[in-house]
Short mmCIF file of C-alpha atoms and ligand atoms in Angstrom, two decimals:
data_model
loop_
_atom_site.label_atom_id
_atom_site.label_comp_id
_atom_site.label_asym_id
_atom_site.label_seq_id
_atom_site.Cartn_x
_atom_site.Cartn_y
_atom_site.Cartn_z
CA MET A 6 4.17 -13.32 79.30
CA HIS A 7 5.50 -13.28 75.85
CA GLU A 8 8.83 -11.51 74.68
CA LEU A 9 8.56 -8.31 72.70
CA ILE A 10 10.36 -9.77 69.34
CA LEU A 11 11.52 -7.44 67.04
CA HIS A 12 12.21 -8.57 63.16
CA HIS A 13 14.50 -6.03 61.60
CA TYR A 14 18.12 -4.72 60.20
CA PRO A 15 20.21 -2.24 61.39
CA THR A 16 19.96 0.41 58.31
CA SER A 17 16.22 0.30 57.92
CA PRO A 18 14.69 3.92 58.99
CA PHE A 19 11.45 2.39 60.11
CA ALA A 20 13.01 -0.29 62.08
CA GLU A 21 14.80 2.70 63.66
CA LYS A 22 11.50 4.23 64.48
CA ALA A 23 10.28 1.15 66.19
CA ARG A 24 13.63 0.74 68.16
CA LEU A 25 13.31 4.35 69.20
CA MET A 26 9.47 3.56 70.54
CA LEU A 27 11.04 0.69 72.67
CA GLY A 28 13.36 2.61 73.90
CA PHE A 29 11.23 5.43 75.09
CA LYS A 30 9.13 3.23 77.03
CA GLN A 31 12.24 1.56 78.17
CA LEU A 32 11.51 -2.11 77.21
CA SER A 33 13.58 -5.26 76.97
CA TRP A 34 13.19 -6.78 73.77
CA ARG A 35 14.63 -9.40 71.45
CA SER A 36 16.21 -8.58 68.18
CA VAL A 37 15.96 -10.79 64.86
CA MET A 38 18.05 -9.85 61.98
CA ILE A 39 16.25 -10.37 58.94
CA PRO A 40 17.09 -9.50 54.94
CA PRO A 41 17.22 -6.26 53.71
CA VAL A 42 15.55 -7.80 50.47
CA MET A 43 13.59 -10.53 49.41
CA PRO A 44 13.41 -13.40 49.55
CA LYS A 45 12.53 -13.58 53.70
CA PRO A 46 11.44 -17.10 54.17
CA ASP A 47 11.43 -16.64 58.14
CA LEU A 48 9.89 -13.65 58.00
CA THR A 49 6.89 -14.53 55.48
CA ALA A 50 6.37 -17.61 57.76
CA LEU A 51 5.33 -15.34 60.50
CA THR A 52 3.49 -12.89 58.25
CA GLY A 53 1.99 -14.75 55.40
CA GLY A 54 3.55 -12.69 52.88
CA TYR A 55 4.03 -9.12 54.25
CA ARG A 56 7.59 -8.44 53.46
CA ARG A 57 8.36 -4.77 54.95
CA THR A 58 10.50 -3.99 57.83
CA PRO A 59 9.98 -3.99 60.86
CA VAL A 60 7.60 -6.78 62.12
CA LEU A 61 7.05 -7.19 65.66
CA GLN A 62 5.98 -10.72 67.09
CA VAL A 63 4.65 -11.28 70.56
CA GLY A 64 4.32 -15.20 70.85
CA ALA A 65 1.72 -16.45 68.21
CA ASP A 66 0.80 -12.45 67.48
CA ILE A 67 2.36 -10.79 64.60
CA TYR A 68 2.14 -7.16 64.33
CA CYS A 69 2.87 -5.39 60.66
CA ASP A 70 3.67 -1.67 60.20
CA THR A 71 4.76 0.73 62.95
CA ALA A 72 1.75 2.61 62.82
CA LEU A 73 0.20 -0.35 64.80
CA ILE A 74 3.47 -1.70 66.59
CA ALA A 75 3.18 1.86 68.12
CA ARG A 76 -0.29 0.94 69.46
CA ARG A 77 0.86 -2.48 70.55
CA LEU A 78 3.56 -1.03 72.63
CA GLU A 79 1.32 1.58 73.94
CA ALA A 80 -1.03 -1.64 75.45
CA GLU A 81 2.58 -3.31 76.68
CA LYS A 82 3.00 -0.02 78.79
CA ALA A 83 0.91 3.13 78.90
CA THR A 84 3.64 5.52 79.97
CA PRO A 85 5.63 7.35 78.47
CA ALA A 86 2.70 7.91 75.98
CA LEU A 87 3.20 7.74 72.22
CA PHE A 88 -0.33 9.15 71.49
CA PRO A 89 -0.58 11.52 74.51
CA GLU A 90 -3.84 12.53 76.06
CA GLY A 91 -5.67 15.06 74.14
CA GLN A 92 -3.29 14.84 71.17
CA GLU A 93 -4.49 11.63 69.78
CA PHE A 94 -5.67 12.71 66.15
CA ALA A 95 -2.51 15.56 65.99
CA ALA A 96 -0.03 12.69 67.04
CA ALA A 97 -1.25 9.86 64.66
CA THR A 98 -1.85 12.30 61.87
CA LEU A 99 1.41 13.79 61.87
CA ALA A 100 3.15 10.75 62.27
CA LYS A 101 1.17 9.45 59.00
CA TRP A 102 2.30 12.45 56.98
CA ALA A 103 6.13 11.67 58.02
CA ASP A 104 5.76 8.14 57.51
CA SER A 105 4.19 8.88 54.07
CA VAL A 106 5.41 12.16 52.39
CA LEU A 107 8.45 12.93 54.64
CA PHE A 108 9.87 9.50 54.31
CA LEU A 109 9.21 9.46 50.26
CA ASN A 110 11.09 12.63 49.94
CA ALA A 111 13.88 11.22 52.11
CA VAL A 112 14.21 8.17 50.01
CA SER A 113 14.24 9.87 46.88
CA LEU A 114 17.17 12.05 47.90
CA VAL A 115 19.22 9.10 49.70
CA PHE A 116 18.69 6.68 46.86
CA GLN A 117 20.25 9.64 44.22
CA PRO A 118 23.24 8.19 42.49
CA GLU A 119 25.96 10.29 44.23
CA SER A 120 24.49 9.24 47.45
CA MET A 121 24.07 5.46 46.72
CA ALA A 122 27.86 5.67 45.30
CA VAL A 123 28.89 6.50 48.92
CA ARG A 124 26.31 4.49 50.78
CA PHE A 125 27.18 1.20 48.93
CA ALA A 126 30.91 1.97 48.42
CA GLN A 127 31.78 -1.21 50.29
CA VAL A 128 28.98 -3.32 49.00
CA PRO A 129 29.67 -6.20 46.04
CA LYS A 130 28.08 -4.62 42.73
CA GLU A 131 25.84 -7.82 42.74
CA PHE A 132 24.18 -6.53 45.65
CA VAL A 133 23.79 -3.30 44.53
CA GLN A 134 21.85 -4.60 41.56
CA THR A 135 19.82 -7.11 43.58
CA PHE A 136 18.92 -4.34 45.93
CA SER A 137 17.71 -1.72 42.92
CA LYS A 138 15.80 -4.57 41.51
CA ASP A 139 14.12 -5.63 44.94
CA ARG A 140 13.02 -1.93 45.90
CA ALA A 141 11.60 -1.66 42.26
CA GLN A 142 9.31 -4.65 42.62
CA LEU A 143 8.51 -3.26 46.13
CA PHE A 144 7.01 -0.15 44.46
CA ALA A 145 5.51 -2.04 41.66
CA ASN A 146 2.14 -3.29 42.81
CA GLY A 147 1.18 -0.20 45.08
CA SER A 148 -0.71 3.25 45.03
CA VAL A 149 2.12 5.45 45.40
CA SER A 150 5.44 6.11 43.45
CA ARG A 151 8.74 7.37 43.97
CA VAL A 152 9.35 11.14 44.52
CA PRO A 153 11.20 12.51 41.62
CA LEU A 154 14.80 13.83 42.86
CA GLU A 155 14.03 17.23 41.52
CA GLN A 156 10.61 17.48 43.46
CA ALA A 157 12.58 16.23 46.50
CA LYS A 158 15.27 18.72 46.32
CA ASN A 159 12.51 21.41 45.57
CA ASP A 160 10.36 20.17 48.87
CA TRP A 161 12.78 19.52 51.31
CA PRO A 162 14.47 22.77 52.12
CA THR A 163 10.81 24.13 53.06
CA PHE A 164 9.85 21.00 55.27
CA MET A 165 13.07 21.80 57.14
CA ALA A 166 12.40 25.47 57.22
CA ARG A 167 9.06 25.03 58.84
CA LEU A 168 10.83 22.37 61.55
CA GLN A 169 13.17 24.82 62.23
CA GLN A 170 11.04 27.64 62.95
CA GLN A 171 8.60 25.54 65.18
CA LEU A 172 11.65 23.99 67.28
CA ALA A 173 13.25 27.42 67.49
CA ARG A 174 9.97 28.50 69.84
CA GLU A 175 11.14 28.44 73.37
CA GLU A 176 8.19 26.41 74.69
CA GLY A 177 8.24 23.67 71.93
CA GLU A 178 10.87 21.48 72.62
CA PHE A 179 9.40 18.23 71.03
CA LEU A 180 6.81 18.49 68.10
CA LEU A 181 3.70 18.40 70.23
CA GLY A 182 4.99 19.57 73.56
CA SER A 183 7.21 19.07 76.34
CA ALA A 184 7.66 15.24 75.70
CA PRO A 185 8.49 13.09 72.95
CA SER A 186 5.38 11.58 71.05
CA ILE A 187 4.71 8.95 68.01
CA ALA A 188 5.14 12.23 65.85
CA ASP A 189 8.70 13.06 66.71
CA PHE A 190 9.52 9.39 66.12
CA SER A 191 8.28 9.22 62.78
CA VAL A 192 9.83 12.73 61.83
CA ALA A 193 13.00 11.68 63.47
CA HIS A 194 13.91 8.25 61.20
CA CYS A 195 13.33 9.89 58.12
CA LEU A 196 16.27 12.53 59.08
CA TRP A 197 18.16 9.81 60.62
CA PHE A 198 18.01 7.88 57.33
CA LEU A 199 19.34 11.35 55.56
CA ARG A 200 22.08 11.78 58.11
CA ALA A 201 23.59 8.12 57.30
CA THR A 202 25.95 9.68 54.19
CA PRO A 203 27.88 12.70 53.96
CA VAL A 204 26.11 13.58 50.93
CA THR A 205 22.57 13.78 52.37
CA SER A 206 23.64 14.64 55.67
CA PRO A 207 23.76 18.77 55.23
CA LEU A 208 20.05 18.24 54.46
CA VAL A 209 19.60 17.97 58.15
CA ASP A 210 22.88 19.39 59.91
CA THR A 211 22.87 23.01 58.53
CA TYR A 212 19.57 23.66 60.70
CA PRO A 213 20.90 23.89 64.33
CA GLU A 214 17.60 23.41 65.96
CA VAL A 215 16.45 20.63 64.09
CA SER A 216 19.79 19.18 64.59
CA ALA A 217 19.51 19.64 68.65
CA TRP A 218 15.95 18.25 68.54
CA LEU A 219 17.14 15.05 66.35
CA ALA A 220 20.07 14.35 69.01
CA LYS A 221 17.22 14.58 71.96
CA VAL A 222 15.21 12.14 70.18
CA LEU A 223 17.44 10.03 68.92
CA GLY A 224 18.97 10.05 72.57
CA VAL A 225 16.20 7.87 74.20
CA GLY A 226 18.21 4.89 72.72
CA HIS A 227 16.62 1.80 71.82
CA GLY A 228 15.80 0.16 75.37
CA SER A 229 17.48 -3.10 76.19
CA SER A 230 17.73 -5.72 73.43
CA SER A 231 19.25 -9.38 73.09
CA GLU A 232 19.61 -11.31 69.90
CA LEU A 233 17.36 -14.16 68.93
CA SER A 234 17.82 -16.63 66.19
CA ALA A 235 14.86 -16.59 63.34
CA GLU A 236 14.49 -20.47 64.24
CA ASP A 237 13.77 -19.59 67.90
CA ALA A 238 11.52 -17.05 66.83
CA LEU A 239 9.55 -19.24 64.67
CA ARG A 240 9.63 -21.95 67.47
CA MET A 241 8.06 -19.21 70.25
CA ALA A 242 5.22 -18.81 67.89
CA LEU A 243 4.73 -22.68 67.43
CA GLU A 244 4.57 -23.03 71.25
CA ALA A 245 2.02 -20.00 71.59
CA GLU A 246 -1.41 -19.53 71.35
CA PRO A 247 -2.48 -16.19 69.76
CA ALA A 248 -3.71 -13.69 72.50
CA ALA A 249 -7.47 -12.88 73.02
CA LEU A 250 -9.19 -10.73 70.52
CA PRO A 251 -9.79 -6.93 71.27
CA ASP A 252 -12.76 -6.23 73.75
CA GLU A 253 -14.52 -4.11 70.53
CA THR A 254 -17.13 -4.60 68.50
CA PHE A 255 -16.46 -6.36 65.11
CA ALA A 256 -17.48 -3.73 62.49
CA ASP A 257 -16.33 -3.34 59.01
CA PRO A 258 -17.86 -0.58 56.89
CA ASN A 259 -17.62 -2.62 53.69
CA GLY A 260 -19.48 -5.37 55.28
CA PHE A 261 -16.68 -7.73 55.61
CA HIS A 262 -17.82 -10.38 58.45
CA GLU A 263 -16.15 -12.46 61.31
CA GLY A 264 -14.69 -15.51 59.90
CA GLN A 265 -14.57 -14.59 56.04
CA GLN A 266 -11.48 -15.45 54.12
CA VAL A 267 -9.89 -12.54 52.82
CA ALA A 268 -6.81 -11.07 51.84
CA ILE A 269 -5.34 -7.92 53.43
CA ALA A 270 -2.43 -5.85 51.85
CA ALA A 271 -1.01 -2.29 52.31
CA VAL A 272 -2.10 0.02 49.44
CA ASP A 273 0.93 2.10 49.31
CA TYR A 274 3.66 -0.02 48.30
CA GLY A 275 5.11 -3.74 49.63
CA ALA A 276 1.28 -4.56 48.66
CA ASP A 277 2.00 -8.25 49.20
CA PRO A 278 -1.46 -9.88 50.11
CA VAL A 279 -1.82 -11.71 53.24
CA GLU A 280 -4.68 -14.63 53.30
CA GLY A 281 -6.58 -15.74 56.30
CA GLU A 282 -9.64 -15.84 58.06
CA LEU A 283 -10.85 -12.15 59.41
CA VAL A 284 -11.18 -12.86 63.05
CA PHE A 285 -11.24 -9.03 63.97
CA ALA A 286 -12.05 -5.63 62.25
CA GLY A 287 -11.83 -2.72 64.68
CA LEU A 288 -11.59 0.87 64.16
CA GLU A 289 -7.57 0.88 64.45
CA GLU A 290 -6.65 -2.94 63.53
CA LEU A 291 -7.49 -5.92 61.52
CA ILE A 292 -6.29 -9.39 62.74
CA LEU A 293 -6.04 -12.25 60.17
CA ARG A 294 -6.07 -15.98 61.56
CA ARG A 295 -3.34 -18.09 59.35
CA SER A 296 -1.27 -21.03 60.08
CA ASP A 297 1.97 -22.44 58.47
CA ASP A 298 3.98 -25.49 59.40
CA ARG A 299 6.71 -23.66 60.72
CA THR A 300 4.83 -21.52 63.14
CA GLY A 301 1.29 -23.28 63.81
CA VAL A 302 -1.69 -20.92 64.34
CA VAL A 303 -0.89 -17.28 64.35
CA HIS A 304 -2.83 -14.22 64.41
CA VAL A 305 -1.60 -11.31 61.84
CA HIS A 306 -2.43 -7.63 62.87
CA PHE A 307 -2.30 -4.83 60.36
CA PRO A 308 -3.57 -1.01 60.84
CA ARG A 309 -7.16 -0.42 59.43
CA VAL A 310 -5.54 2.83 57.89
CA GLY A 311 -4.05 2.28 54.68
CA TYR A 312 -4.60 -1.10 54.28
CA ARG A 313 -7.39 -2.74 52.04
CA ILE A 314 -9.41 -6.06 52.25
CA GLU A 315 -10.28 -8.43 49.68
CA ALA A 316 -12.72 -11.15 49.40
CA ARG A 317 -11.19 -14.54 48.83
N1 GSH B 415 4.39 1.73 56.75
C1 GSH B 415 5.09 0.84 56.94
C2 GSH B 415 6.65 1.19 56.20
C3 GSH B 415 7.60 0.27 56.48
C4 GSH B 415 8.83 0.51 55.28
O1 GSH B 415 8.49 1.18 54.27
N2 GSH B 415 9.96 -0.22 55.51
C5 GSH B 415 10.84 -0.47 54.83
C6 GSH B 415 12.16 -0.33 55.36
S1 GSH B 415 12.64 0.89 55.98
C7 GSH B 415 10.54 -1.82 53.86
O2 GSH B 415 9.98 -2.29 53.96
N3 GSH B 415 11.77 -1.74 52.90
C8 GSH B 415 11.92 -3.13 52.15
C9 GSH B 415 12.55 -3.96 52.98
O3 GSH B 415 12.90 -3.94 54.21
O4 GSH B 415 11.97 -5.37 52.49
C10 GSH B 415 5.50 1.09 58.66
O5 GSH B 415 5.30 2.04 59.09
O6 GSH B 415 6.23 -0.17 59.04
#
């Protein structure tokens, strides 16, 4: 059995979502630190160009996006469930809303000048410039643009009031019932992000039921992790064979076929294409086979939803 390897950095909200999901399932994992800005030569040797954070590696299988990382973790250990039985649609849909709408509102609020000044107070000015340029580039080739700060300020209190209202009901301990699900982790990582600076933390802390729920969700912890160098992670990919393909019929609504050379990219942002041979296309997952001198043959996995396939 291969180890679970998370490529991430401490301040990334989506990485926090992945760490919490690992903690929820009480898994052991290896932690590889990646840079928060491009270039990321070790990460992109594994992914073929996907640059977003985090990425999960299991031997020679590379999982992009927390929406799919969640499904891989569910396959690793079924209980407790991230997608509880009978709530599969509600859990995935609420998570998707939080990961897109709620997250982009949080980004606007966190990156407002007053908050940035505090967040980057101890960071050299050159890095702040590099970071701003990198994030402008991240959004340059995708379908979404940043939420204007005024709009985020306008919408945020309504989101929090709705959440507060639901959580205030005695029976609603977590968003979909008595146990956490992926929906809780997707909402929580956005709030965790705002809590990181005193300028934006009141946007969470002034809602007592929300704060109490957030403390419980963050309280699941991160499981047990140990550090791993990027070099060792690449070597582990090189020495491993990709896992067997899913036991599901290859089916693509746009007629892409098994063995076709394609590129796959996120639609929203960070839309850098990854080229390879399409070896699997299912309802939730797309898999590309590609190789790199440093990793050998790897299978790069993407969620179906929110990613597009192009012929090459
Ligand atoms: N839908 C993706 C979004 C990931 C995402 O936006 N990650 C941010 C960090 S929280 C990112 O990649 N920022 C640029 C970077 O880390 O290079 C997921 O669920 O993993």
